[in-house]
Amino acid sequence: MTDSKYEPAKIEAKWQALWDKERTFKVEETKKDKIYVLDMFPYPSAQGLHVGHVEGYTATDIYCRYLRMKGIAVLHPMGWDAFGLPAENYAIKTGTHPQKLTWQNIDNYRRQLKSLGFSYDWSREINTADPAYYKWTQWLFLQLYEKGLAYQKTAPVNWCSSCQTVLANEQVINGECERCHNQVEQRQMKQWFFKITEYADELLKDLDKLDWPANIVEMQKNWIGKSTGAEVEFKIKKQKLKIKIFTTRLDTIFGATYLVLAPEHKLIQQLRNKINNWPEVEKYIKESQKRTELERKAEIKEKTGVRLKGLVAINPANQEEMPIFIADYVLTSYGTGAIMAVPAHDERDFEFAKKFGLPIKYVVTPAKVSVSQSKTGVHWLSNQGVFEEDGVLYGCEEFNGLSSSDARHKIAKKLGAKLTTKYRLRDWLISRQRYWGAPIPIIYCETCGIIPVPVKDLPVLLPEDVDFKPTGESPLVKSQSFHQVKCPKCGLPAHRENDTMDTFVDSSWYFLRYCDPQNNQEAFNPKKVASWCPVNFYVGGAEHAVMHLLYARFFTKVLADLGYIKFREPFLKLRNQGLILGEDGQKMSKSRGNVINPDEIVEQYGADTLRLYEMFMGPLEDSKPWNTSSIIGVRRFLEKVWRLATDLITEQQTNNKAEEANLAYWSAYTTKKVTTDIESFNFNTAISILMEFSNVILTTAGAEKVKAIKNLLILLYPFAPHLTSELWEKLGERGYIWQQVWPAWQEESLIKENVKIIVQVNGKVRDTIDCSLGMDQAAVERIAKQSIKVAKFLTGKILKVIYVKDRLINFVVE
Ligand code: ANZ
Ligand code: ZN
């Protein structure tokens, strides 16, 4: 039959055109049950779609197609995270305007996504670099500004002299720029910040409410980095000034043998003429300014520092005198910028003390050492290095024998120390000295000061007359049309803020805009957002574990406090797709030459094969290598389904009761398994069962066969929508396949005729048990173990279980 050849290129184009034309996946406001399933939107790079995108996007597509057949209204949108450095870097290299390149890349991405048959509601497409979108990003900035959550501050920033830009801490990898690997330096600059720290506690607490992967929750917790400790004041001998330190280990204060200040600490300048070795100190301060915070925190780095000669501090716990140092392992931005150093119980202090020959005094022992022994001053640890854990105090006067946690409270009380909570989280630096981003809507006037751009004047458009060559200032400075404006308040000449916003600002609220993408009166209509949000299910790469997800959570909380939305968490459930590695098991990269281009796979095997293959590779969250021979196997499976259905049209029908019963069982079993697997995102096992089911159908005949094939097509539809749509039509069924109702199964159909299974222990027959046909190993094992005749031989450890389906089970016992 000429018709019976499976030609994906032809049928895939046909169905994609139809979905486009009929707007099949457009979703309207409705009273039906609603679910919002969101993909992390891509940055439209010049390389085009990656097979890793295809993985996550296929997973959500399967889920959405399934939900729609269950009668649920699904919001499943797509858009572009279109601002960013790569387009600008390309512009610098070639002179092409970033917009031109970005728009081209977007067209390519859209074409690719459509060629994979993803069921997005394309009427909701958004683009963060479109003025119709970034107008509202700017509006959001103004909301934060008015709430006092956006502020300007001079701060040391990470500066890459090659990219000529400020980098976020996260973009500095081992002291190098993540893009060009240039050494990053510190520079003082006036920058805009968002006060995310105001929400630190809530951002931490609410993590417990989320259905997110445990490792992502853990990473967010560490990033926020809450610690409770105490602030203690140390007197400086013969001076009025005191040094305030922050410690989480007040229990070790009797072991503090020196103090350390951050090189930038204010006190140093105030005490300047009391310091005998000022030139040496000043030199050290200058040098440490060149180092980035990350470098300074690096544990591998040898500790450096300088003693402040002429100054001595007094330990308030035991009145002992202690020297004072400055060292760059103490950071200005954390705690009070000063520490008491306890070398016996802190690794960094230990290294420093060894290098500078400072005393190391042990005051905490592991609980297992008896207190009487420790009271004798046995330095059980002196040759073991540092002991960093909590334990029992000794050598601490009236606090001897107390546990660390008891001691912390008692010592705090005695010293009148203030208990405080500190967070590692810093405010979010959003200024970028870049062109290809949303301009910060601020005007500087000599008489009026900082003036926010009035909402009616938004958007502040990016000008066209710019030179992209970086100079250290934003390229916007040189655009006369942009830079010079009239002050909105007094009308005198003023100038605009020339920096643009971090692209993470754009992506912190995009999920809201999808609910109301064309609104030109407001960022979104609160009612529309309320009807879809929060996002029920969010899928994307684990690389967004911290920044994007934390910033979006922050924005959500701010918008809730401003009264625009009623929920405080944006993404209720999150799943990450694992990395798809190259065939060589390495990360895909251009330089390794192991990149798989989805376009080529679609051309060679078809979109349905690619979708199915990526889902069949293994559990979604695992990282897994590409394998071309398995993709061929998947393609053969689809060909088999094609033959099954097309042959059926001509096949002679016969009736066989036993076979029919078996097929009915398999239909119910497969329906149940595929349904529960889709619900739990276990797509690989759903596909396995579909493959088994197709084999069972292949070897049977009869009236049930028609039913079984139709059921197979429906169950396979979310995975391979083109092939199944085509076959459904060929079978002459009424309506499109996606208009069918997702099948239910009857538990009764899952009970099959009984079989007798032989149970052996170490090869010896011990019993026979009744099971139903086709039962899985776990169930058979359970029944076998219930037999007394078997159980008495299973006292040893079970090393292995051999199961021959429907026949025999053998326990290999120690
Ligand atoms: C004395 C001490 C003894 C400490 C000991 C630790 C162990 P977390 O838990 O991360 O909050 N510290 C405080 N401020 C610092 C700064 N600005 N730069 C570098 N280190 C600083 O860490 C708190 C601990 O880090 C504090 O407790 C302090 O050292 C140090 F056996 O004080 B600790
Ligand atoms: Zn003015």
PDB file of C-alpha atoms in Angstrom, residues 85-238:
ATOM      1  CA  LEU A  85      25.377  40.787  26.745  1.00  0.00           C
ATOM      2  CA  PRO A  86      25.945  38.328  23.886  1.00  0.00           C
ATOM      3  CA  ALA A  87      23.939  40.378  21.384  1.00  0.00           C
ATOM      4  CA  GLU A  88      25.803  43.482  22.488  1.00  0.00           C
ATOM      5  CA  ASN A  89      29.184  41.791  22.283  1.00  0.00           C
ATOM      6  CA  TYR A  90      28.318  40.675  18.790  1.00  0.00           C
ATOM      7  CA  ALA A  91      27.378  44.253  17.946  1.00  0.00           C
ATOM      8  CA  ILE A  92      30.759  45.435  19.193  1.00  0.00           C
ATOM      9  CA  LYS A  93      32.480  42.890  16.987  1.00  0.00           C
ATOM     10  CA  THR A  94      30.489  43.326  13.800  1.00  0.00           C
ATOM     11  CA  GLY A  95      28.700  46.668  14.050  1.00  0.00           C
ATOM     12  CA  THR A  96      25.293  45.003  13.638  1.00  0.00           C
ATOM     13  CA  HIS A  97      22.685  46.553  15.879  1.00  0.00           C
ATOM     14  CA  PRO A  98      21.813  44.187  18.770  1.00  0.00           C
ATOM     15  CA  GLN A  99      18.158  44.516  17.927  1.00  0.00           C
ATOM     16  CA  LYS A 100      18.641  43.196  14.408  1.00  0.00           C
ATOM     17  CA  LEU A 101      20.517  40.160  15.605  1.00  0.00           C
ATOM     18  CA  THR A 102      18.113  39.516  18.475  1.00  0.00           C
ATOM     19  CA  TRP A 103      15.027  39.702  16.263  1.00  0.00           C
ATOM     20  CA  GLN A 104      16.641  37.303  13.780  1.00  0.00           C
ATOM     21  CA  ASN A 105      17.501  34.862  16.536  1.00  0.00           C
ATOM     22  CA  ILE A 106      13.964  35.037  17.873  1.00  0.00           C
ATOM     23  CA  ASP A 107      12.548  34.160  14.448  1.00  0.00           C
ATOM     24  CA  ASN A 108      14.854  31.189  14.349  1.00  0.00           C
ATOM     25  CA  TYR A 109      13.906  30.022  17.848  1.00  0.00           C
ATOM     26  CA  ARG A 110      10.204  30.354  17.082  1.00  0.00           C
ATOM     27  CA  ARG A 111      10.625  28.348  13.895  1.00  0.00           C
ATOM     28  CA  GLN A 112      12.512  25.651  15.794  1.00  0.00           C
ATOM     29  CA  LEU A 113       9.985  25.421  18.612  1.00  0.00           C
ATOM     30  CA  LYS A 114       7.137  25.172  16.123  1.00  0.00           C
ATOM     31  CA  SER A 115       8.983  22.481  14.199  1.00  0.00           C
ATOM     32  CA  LEU A 116       8.939  20.393  17.371  1.00  0.00           C
ATOM     33  CA  GLY A 117       5.187  20.732  17.660  1.00  0.00           C
ATOM     34  CA  PHE A 118       5.150  22.369  21.104  1.00  0.00           C
ATOM     35  CA  SER A 119       1.635  23.408  22.017  1.00  0.00           C
ATOM     36  CA  TYR A 120       2.243  26.975  23.162  1.00  0.00           C
ATOM     37  CA  ASP A 121      -0.402  29.622  23.109  1.00  0.00           C
ATOM     38  CA  TRP A 122       1.547  31.790  20.678  1.00  0.00           C
ATOM     39  CA  SER A 123      -0.938  34.644  21.011  1.00  0.00           C
ATOM     40  CA  ARG A 124       0.743  35.368  24.346  1.00  0.00           C
ATOM     41  CA  GLU A 125       4.326  35.562  23.093  1.00  0.00           C
ATOM     42  CA  ILE A 126       6.381  38.195  24.910  1.00  0.00           C
ATOM     43  CA  ASN A 127       9.778  39.758  24.287  1.00  0.00           C
ATOM     44  CA  THR A 128      11.591  41.523  27.124  1.00  0.00           C
ATOM     45  CA  ALA A 129      13.465  43.792  24.679  1.00  0.00           C
ATOM     46  CA  ASP A 130      10.243  45.080  23.162  1.00  0.00           C
ATOM     47  CA  PRO A 131       9.361  48.595  24.425  1.00  0.00           C
ATOM     48  CA  ALA A 132       5.808  47.326  25.010  1.00  0.00           C
ATOM     49  CA  TYR A 133       7.336  44.987  27.610  1.00  0.00           C
ATOM     50  CA  TYR A 134      10.197  46.987  29.072  1.00  0.00           C
ATOM     51  CA  LYS A 135       7.930  49.959  29.636  1.00  0.00           C
ATOM     52  CA  TRP A 136       6.514  47.859  32.456  1.00  0.00           C
ATOM     53  CA  THR A 137       9.891  46.698  33.671  1.00  0.00           C
ATOM     54  CA  GLN A 138      10.649  50.397  34.092  1.00  0.00           C
ATOM     55  CA  TRP A 139       7.309  50.931  35.773  1.00  0.00           C
ATOM     56  CA  LEU A 140       8.222  48.185  38.244  1.00  0.00           C
ATOM     57  CA  PHE A 141      11.507  49.927  38.962  1.00  0.00           C
ATOM     58  CA  LEU A 142       9.525  53.056  39.827  1.00  0.00           C
ATOM     59  CA  GLN A 143       7.250  51.050  42.128  1.00  0.00           C
ATOM     60  CA  LEU A 144      10.272  49.775  44.008  1.00  0.00           C
ATOM     61  CA  TYR A 145      11.785  53.249  44.083  1.00  0.00           C
ATOM     62  CA  GLU A 146       8.672  54.753  45.615  1.00  0.00           C
ATOM     63  CA  LYS A 147       8.545  52.005  48.206  1.00  0.00           C
ATOM     64  CA  GLY A 148      12.142  52.747  49.163  1.00  0.00           C
ATOM     65  CA  LEU A 149      13.218  49.377  47.806  1.00  0.00           C
ATOM     66  CA  ALA A 150      15.386  50.810  45.015  1.00  0.00           C
ATOM     67  CA  TYR A 151      18.228  53.011  46.170  1.00  0.00           C
ATOM     68  CA  GLN A 152      21.563  54.361  45.019  1.00  0.00           C
ATOM     69  CA  LYS A 153      24.803  53.671  46.801  1.00  0.00           C
ATOM     70  CA  THR A 154      28.497  53.971  46.154  1.00  0.00           C
ATOM     71  CA  ALA A 155      29.889  50.556  46.596  1.00  0.00           C
ATOM     72  CA  PRO A 156      32.858  48.493  45.648  1.00  0.00           C
ATOM     73  CA  VAL A 157      31.867  46.556  42.587  1.00  0.00           C
ATOM     74  CA  ASN A 158      33.467  43.818  40.564  1.00  0.00           C
ATOM     75  CA  TRP A 159      34.959  45.419  37.532  1.00  0.00           C
ATOM     76  CA  CYS A 160      36.121  43.619  34.412  1.00  0.00           C
ATOM     77  CA  SER A 161      38.488  45.896  32.533  1.00  0.00           C
ATOM     78  CA  SER A 162      38.203  43.817  29.377  1.00  0.00           C
ATOM     79  CA  CYS A 163      34.396  43.713  29.159  1.00  0.00           C
ATOM     80  CA  GLN A 164      34.412  47.227  30.653  1.00  0.00           C
ATOM     81  CA  THR A 165      31.560  46.465  32.908  1.00  0.00           C
ATOM     82  CA  VAL A 166      30.486  45.807  36.429  1.00  0.00           C
ATOM     83  CA  LEU A 167      29.819  42.169  37.166  1.00  0.00           C
ATOM     84  CA  ALA A 168      27.493  40.614  39.682  1.00  0.00           C
ATOM     85  CA  ASN A 169      29.276  38.436  42.269  1.00  0.00           C
ATOM     86  CA  GLU A 170      27.840  35.412  40.555  1.00  0.00           C
ATOM     87  CA  GLN A 171      29.519  36.360  37.293  1.00  0.00           C
ATOM     88  CA  VAL A 172      32.948  36.258  38.912  1.00  0.00           C
ATOM     89  CA  ILE A 173      34.362  32.752  38.855  1.00  0.00           C
ATOM     90  CA  ASN A 174      37.545  32.226  40.882  1.00  0.00           C
ATOM     91  CA  GLY A 175      38.348  35.900  40.616  1.00  0.00           C
ATOM     92  CA  GLU A 176      37.873  35.881  36.859  1.00  0.00           C
ATOM     93  CA  CYS A 177      35.185  37.292  34.601  1.00  0.00           C
ATOM     94  CA  GLU A 178      32.865  34.461  33.616  1.00  0.00           C
ATOM     95  CA  ARG A 179      32.806  35.632  30.000  1.00  0.00           C
ATOM     96  CA  CYS A 180      36.358  36.644  29.143  1.00  0.00           C
ATOM     97  CA  HIS A 181      38.348  35.136  32.056  1.00  0.00           C
ATOM     98  CA  ASN A 182      40.067  38.439  32.717  1.00  0.00           C
ATOM     99  CA  GLN A 183      41.116  39.119  36.331  1.00  0.00           C
ATOM    100  CA  VAL A 184      38.323  41.063  38.012  1.00  0.00           C
ATOM    101  CA  GLU A 185      39.184  44.144  40.128  1.00  0.00           C
ATOM    102  CA  GLN A 186      37.270  46.196  42.679  1.00  0.00           C
ATOM    103  CA  ARG A 187      36.085  49.702  41.845  1.00  0.00           C
ATOM    104  CA  GLN A 188      33.986  52.286  43.641  1.00  0.00           C
ATOM    105  CA  MET A 189      30.896  53.277  41.674  1.00  0.00           C
ATOM    106  CA  LYS A 190      27.470  54.763  42.227  1.00  0.00           C
ATOM    107  CA  GLN A 191      24.993  52.002  41.537  1.00  0.00           C
ATOM    108  CA  TRP A 192      21.319  51.169  41.870  1.00  0.00           C
ATOM    109  CA  PHE A 193      20.348  48.409  44.257  1.00  0.00           C
ATOM    110  CA  PHE A 194      17.135  46.573  45.068  1.00  0.00           C
ATOM    111  CA  LYS A 195      16.641  45.917  48.758  1.00  0.00           C
ATOM    112  CA  ILE A 196      16.159  42.173  48.579  1.00  0.00           C
ATOM    113  CA  THR A 197      17.688  41.859  52.069  1.00  0.00           C
ATOM    114  CA  GLU A 198      14.498  43.341  53.493  1.00  0.00           C
ATOM    115  CA  TYR A 199      12.827  40.072  52.504  1.00  0.00           C
ATOM    116  CA  ALA A 200      15.645  37.739  53.577  1.00  0.00           C
ATOM    117  CA  ASP A 201      13.710  36.137  56.379  1.00  0.00           C
ATOM    118  CA  GLU A 202      10.537  35.564  54.389  1.00  0.00           C
ATOM    119  CA  LEU A 203      12.505  34.277  51.404  1.00  0.00           C
ATOM    120  CA  LEU A 204      14.057  31.731  53.719  1.00  0.00           C
ATOM    121  CA  LYS A 205      10.926  30.714  55.607  1.00  0.00           C
ATOM    122  CA  ASP A 206       8.669  30.314  52.603  1.00  0.00           C
ATOM    123  CA  LEU A 207      11.017  27.797  51.015  1.00  0.00           C
ATOM    124  CA  ASP A 208       9.378  25.216  53.263  1.00  0.00           C
ATOM    125  CA  LYS A 209       6.047  25.746  51.510  1.00  0.00           C
ATOM    126  CA  LEU A 210       7.350  24.869  48.049  1.00  0.00           C
ATOM    127  CA  ASP A 211       7.372  21.614  46.139  1.00  0.00           C
ATOM    128  CA  TRP A 212      10.875  22.145  44.762  1.00  0.00           C
ATOM    129  CA  PRO A 213      13.872  19.839  44.341  1.00  0.00           C
ATOM    130  CA  ALA A 214      15.672  19.548  47.682  1.00  0.00           C
ATOM    131  CA  ASN A 215      19.027  20.617  46.279  1.00  0.00           C
ATOM    132  CA  ILE A 216      17.594  23.872  44.926  1.00  0.00           C
ATOM    133  CA  VAL A 217      15.971  24.671  48.252  1.00  0.00           C
ATOM    134  CA  GLU A 218      19.296  23.960  49.944  1.00  0.00           C
ATOM    135  CA  MET A 219      21.163  26.257  47.563  1.00  0.00           C
ATOM    136  CA  GLN A 220      18.712  29.074  48.204  1.00  0.00           C
ATOM    137  CA  LYS A 221      19.066  28.572  51.936  1.00  0.00           C
ATOM    138  CA  ASN A 222      22.831  28.781  51.718  1.00  0.00           C
ATOM    139  CA  TRP A 223      22.625  31.813  49.514  1.00  0.00           C
ATOM    140  CA  ILE A 224      20.427  33.618  52.005  1.00  0.00           C
ATOM    141  CA  GLY A 225      22.786  32.300  54.688  1.00  0.00           C
ATOM    142  CA  LYS A 226      21.057  33.042  57.959  1.00  0.00           C
ATOM    143  CA  SER A 227      23.171  32.816  61.091  1.00  0.00           C
ATOM    144  CA  THR A 228      22.454  33.769  64.647  1.00  0.00           C
ATOM    145  CA  GLY A 229      25.238  35.130  66.759  1.00  0.00           C
ATOM    146  CA  ALA A 230      26.211  37.897  69.086  1.00  0.00           C
ATOM    147  CA  GLU A 231      27.769  41.331  68.834  1.00  0.00           C
ATOM    148  CA  VAL A 232      30.409  41.958  71.478  1.00  0.00           C
ATOM    149  CA  GLU A 233      32.362  45.116  72.194  1.00  0.00           C
ATOM    150  CA  PHE A 234      36.086  44.928  72.884  1.00  0.00           C
ATOM    151  CA  LYS A 235      37.773  47.894  74.593  1.00  0.00           C
ATOM    152  CA  ILE A 236      40.943  49.280  73.112  1.00  0.00           C
ATOM    153  CA  LYS A 237      43.519  49.921  75.816  1.00  0.00           C
ATOM    154  CA  LYS A 238      43.988  53.630  76.590  1.00  0.00           C
TER     155      LYS A 238
END
